[in-house]
Short mmCIF file of C-alpha atoms in Angstrom, two decimals:
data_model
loop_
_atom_site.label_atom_id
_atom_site.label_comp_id
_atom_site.label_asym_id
_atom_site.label_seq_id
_atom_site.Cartn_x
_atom_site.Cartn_y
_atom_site.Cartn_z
CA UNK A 1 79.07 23.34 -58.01
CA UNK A 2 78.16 19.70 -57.05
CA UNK A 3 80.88 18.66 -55.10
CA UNK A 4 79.19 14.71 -54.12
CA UNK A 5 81.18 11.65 -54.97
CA UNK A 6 80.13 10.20 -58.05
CA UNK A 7 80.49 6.46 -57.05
CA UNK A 8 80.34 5.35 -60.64
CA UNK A 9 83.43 7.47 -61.46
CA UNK A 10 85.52 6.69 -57.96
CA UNK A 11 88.30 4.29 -58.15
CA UNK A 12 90.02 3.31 -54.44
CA UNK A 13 93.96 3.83 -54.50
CA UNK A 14 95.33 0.52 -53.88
CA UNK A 15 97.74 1.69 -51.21
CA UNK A 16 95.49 3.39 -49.18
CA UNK A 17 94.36 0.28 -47.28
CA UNK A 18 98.13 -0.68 -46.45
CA UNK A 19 97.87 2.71 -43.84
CA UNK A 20 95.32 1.05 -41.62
CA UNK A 21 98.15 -0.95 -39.72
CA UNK A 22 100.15 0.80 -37.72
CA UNK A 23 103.30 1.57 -39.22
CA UNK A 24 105.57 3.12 -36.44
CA UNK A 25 109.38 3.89 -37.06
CA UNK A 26 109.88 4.36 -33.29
CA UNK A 27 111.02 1.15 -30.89
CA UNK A 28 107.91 -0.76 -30.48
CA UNK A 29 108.33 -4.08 -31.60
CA UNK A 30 105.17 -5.90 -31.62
CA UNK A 31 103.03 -3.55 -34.22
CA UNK A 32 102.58 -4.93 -37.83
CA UNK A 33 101.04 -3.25 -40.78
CA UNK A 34 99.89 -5.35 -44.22
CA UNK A 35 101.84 -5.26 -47.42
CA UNK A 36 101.50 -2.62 -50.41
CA UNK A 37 99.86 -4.92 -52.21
CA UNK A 38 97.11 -6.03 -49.70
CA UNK A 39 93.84 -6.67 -51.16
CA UNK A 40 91.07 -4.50 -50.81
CA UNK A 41 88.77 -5.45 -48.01
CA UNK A 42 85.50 -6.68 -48.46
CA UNK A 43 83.87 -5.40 -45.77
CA UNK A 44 83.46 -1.78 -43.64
CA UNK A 45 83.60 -4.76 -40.48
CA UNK A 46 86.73 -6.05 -41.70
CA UNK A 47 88.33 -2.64 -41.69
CA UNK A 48 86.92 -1.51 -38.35
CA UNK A 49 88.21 -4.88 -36.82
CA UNK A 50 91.40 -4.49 -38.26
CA UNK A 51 91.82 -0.70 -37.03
CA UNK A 52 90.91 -1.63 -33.47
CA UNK A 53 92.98 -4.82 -33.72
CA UNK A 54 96.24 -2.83 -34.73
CA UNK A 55 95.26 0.31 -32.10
CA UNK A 56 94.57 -1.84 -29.26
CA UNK A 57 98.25 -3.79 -30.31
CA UNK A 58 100.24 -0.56 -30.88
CA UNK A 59 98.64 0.68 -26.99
CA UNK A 60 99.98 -2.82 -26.03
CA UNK A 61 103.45 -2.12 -27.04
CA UNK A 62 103.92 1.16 -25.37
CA UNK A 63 102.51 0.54 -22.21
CA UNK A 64 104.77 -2.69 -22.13
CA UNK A 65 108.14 -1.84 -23.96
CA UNK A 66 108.00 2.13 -23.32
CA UNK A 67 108.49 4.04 -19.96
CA UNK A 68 108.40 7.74 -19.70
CA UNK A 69 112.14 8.53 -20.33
CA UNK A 70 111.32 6.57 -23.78
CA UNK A 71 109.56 9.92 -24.96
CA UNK A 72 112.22 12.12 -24.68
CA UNK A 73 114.62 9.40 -26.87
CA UNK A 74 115.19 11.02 -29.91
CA UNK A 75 114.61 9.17 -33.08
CA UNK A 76 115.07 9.43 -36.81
CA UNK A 77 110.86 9.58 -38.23
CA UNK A 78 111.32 10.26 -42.43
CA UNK A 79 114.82 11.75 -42.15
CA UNK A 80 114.27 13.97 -39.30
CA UNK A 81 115.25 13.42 -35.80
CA UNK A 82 112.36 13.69 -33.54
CA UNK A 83 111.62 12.81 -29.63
CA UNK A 84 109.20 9.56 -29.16
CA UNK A 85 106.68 11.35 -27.48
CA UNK A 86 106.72 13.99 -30.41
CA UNK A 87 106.07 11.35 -32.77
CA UNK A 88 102.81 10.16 -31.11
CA UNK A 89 101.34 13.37 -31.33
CA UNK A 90 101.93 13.80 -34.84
CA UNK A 91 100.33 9.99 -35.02
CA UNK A 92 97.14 11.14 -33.56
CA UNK A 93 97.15 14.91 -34.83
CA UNK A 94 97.41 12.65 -38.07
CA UNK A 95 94.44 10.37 -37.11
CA UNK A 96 92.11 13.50 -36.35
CA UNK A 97 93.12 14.88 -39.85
CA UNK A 98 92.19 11.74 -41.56
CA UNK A 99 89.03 11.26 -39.58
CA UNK A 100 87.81 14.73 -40.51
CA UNK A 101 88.65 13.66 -44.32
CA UNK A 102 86.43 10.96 -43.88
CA UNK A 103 83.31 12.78 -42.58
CA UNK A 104 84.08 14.85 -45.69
CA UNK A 105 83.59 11.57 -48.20
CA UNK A 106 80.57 10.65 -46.03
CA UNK A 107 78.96 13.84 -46.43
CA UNK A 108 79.73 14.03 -50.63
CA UNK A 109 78.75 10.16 -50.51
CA UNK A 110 75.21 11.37 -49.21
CA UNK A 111 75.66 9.14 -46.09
CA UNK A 112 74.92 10.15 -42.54
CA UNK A 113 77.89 11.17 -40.28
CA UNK A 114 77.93 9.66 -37.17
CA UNK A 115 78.52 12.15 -34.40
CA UNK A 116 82.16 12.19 -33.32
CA UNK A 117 82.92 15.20 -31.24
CA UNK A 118 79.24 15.53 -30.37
CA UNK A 119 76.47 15.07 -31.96
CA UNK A 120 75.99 15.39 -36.00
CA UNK A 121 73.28 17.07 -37.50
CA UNK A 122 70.93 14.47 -37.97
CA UNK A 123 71.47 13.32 -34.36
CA UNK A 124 70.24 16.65 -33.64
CA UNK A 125 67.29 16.35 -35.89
CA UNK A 126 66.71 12.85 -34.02
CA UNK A 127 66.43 14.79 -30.61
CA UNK A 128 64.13 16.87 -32.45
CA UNK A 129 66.57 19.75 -32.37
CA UNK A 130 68.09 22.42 -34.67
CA UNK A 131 71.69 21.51 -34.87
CA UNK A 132 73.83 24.72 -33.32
CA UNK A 133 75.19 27.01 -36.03
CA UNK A 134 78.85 27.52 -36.19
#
């Protein structure tokens, strides 16, 4: 089975762009995240400056309204009461899992991964190495 992306028959869900703000429930008051009905961006630079823009703010925010006793307040996160600190591992546990979906696309898309946890396969090639087999 060919499982690469067809470009021609893709079409991008609207909504998906609104998740590149940071959208926390918790206390932190300085974070923002664009409307549902944000336009598209027009460029892969326009969505990587807007990701570090809204990580670098959300970092901002704990480190200056959040000290340690803030992860242990409990919190209501999508009807269920949670600690603080709980919630920002699920954040980045959530990050990883969307990361990994997107080396997914890249592969299917026929574009080269860029190595995140090490090196990809074609950086291996580039070192003039086999890449290791898992």
């Amino acid at each position: 089975m060919d499982s690469r992306v067809f470009i021609g028959n893709w079409k991008e869900n609207p909504k998906t762009f609104k998740i590149l703000g940071v959208r926390s429930r918790s206390n932190t008051k300085t974070t923002k995240a664009p409307a549902e009905d944000w336009p598209v961006p027009a460029s892969a630079q326009f969505i990587a400056d807007s990701y570090h823009q809204a990580s670098g703010a959300f970092v901002q925010a704990l480190k200056t309204q959040w000290i340690d006793q803030t992860l242990e307040e409990r919190i209501d996160f999508l009807g269920q009461k949670m600690p603080n600190g709980s919630l920002l591992m699920f954040l980045l546990l959530h990050q990883n899992h969307h990361r990994g979906q997107m080396t997914v696309l890249m592969r299917q898309a026929g574009l080269t991964v860029p190595g995140i946890y090490g090196p990809s396969k074609e950086e291996w090639a580039n070192f003039g190495m086999e890449a290791p087999k898992m």
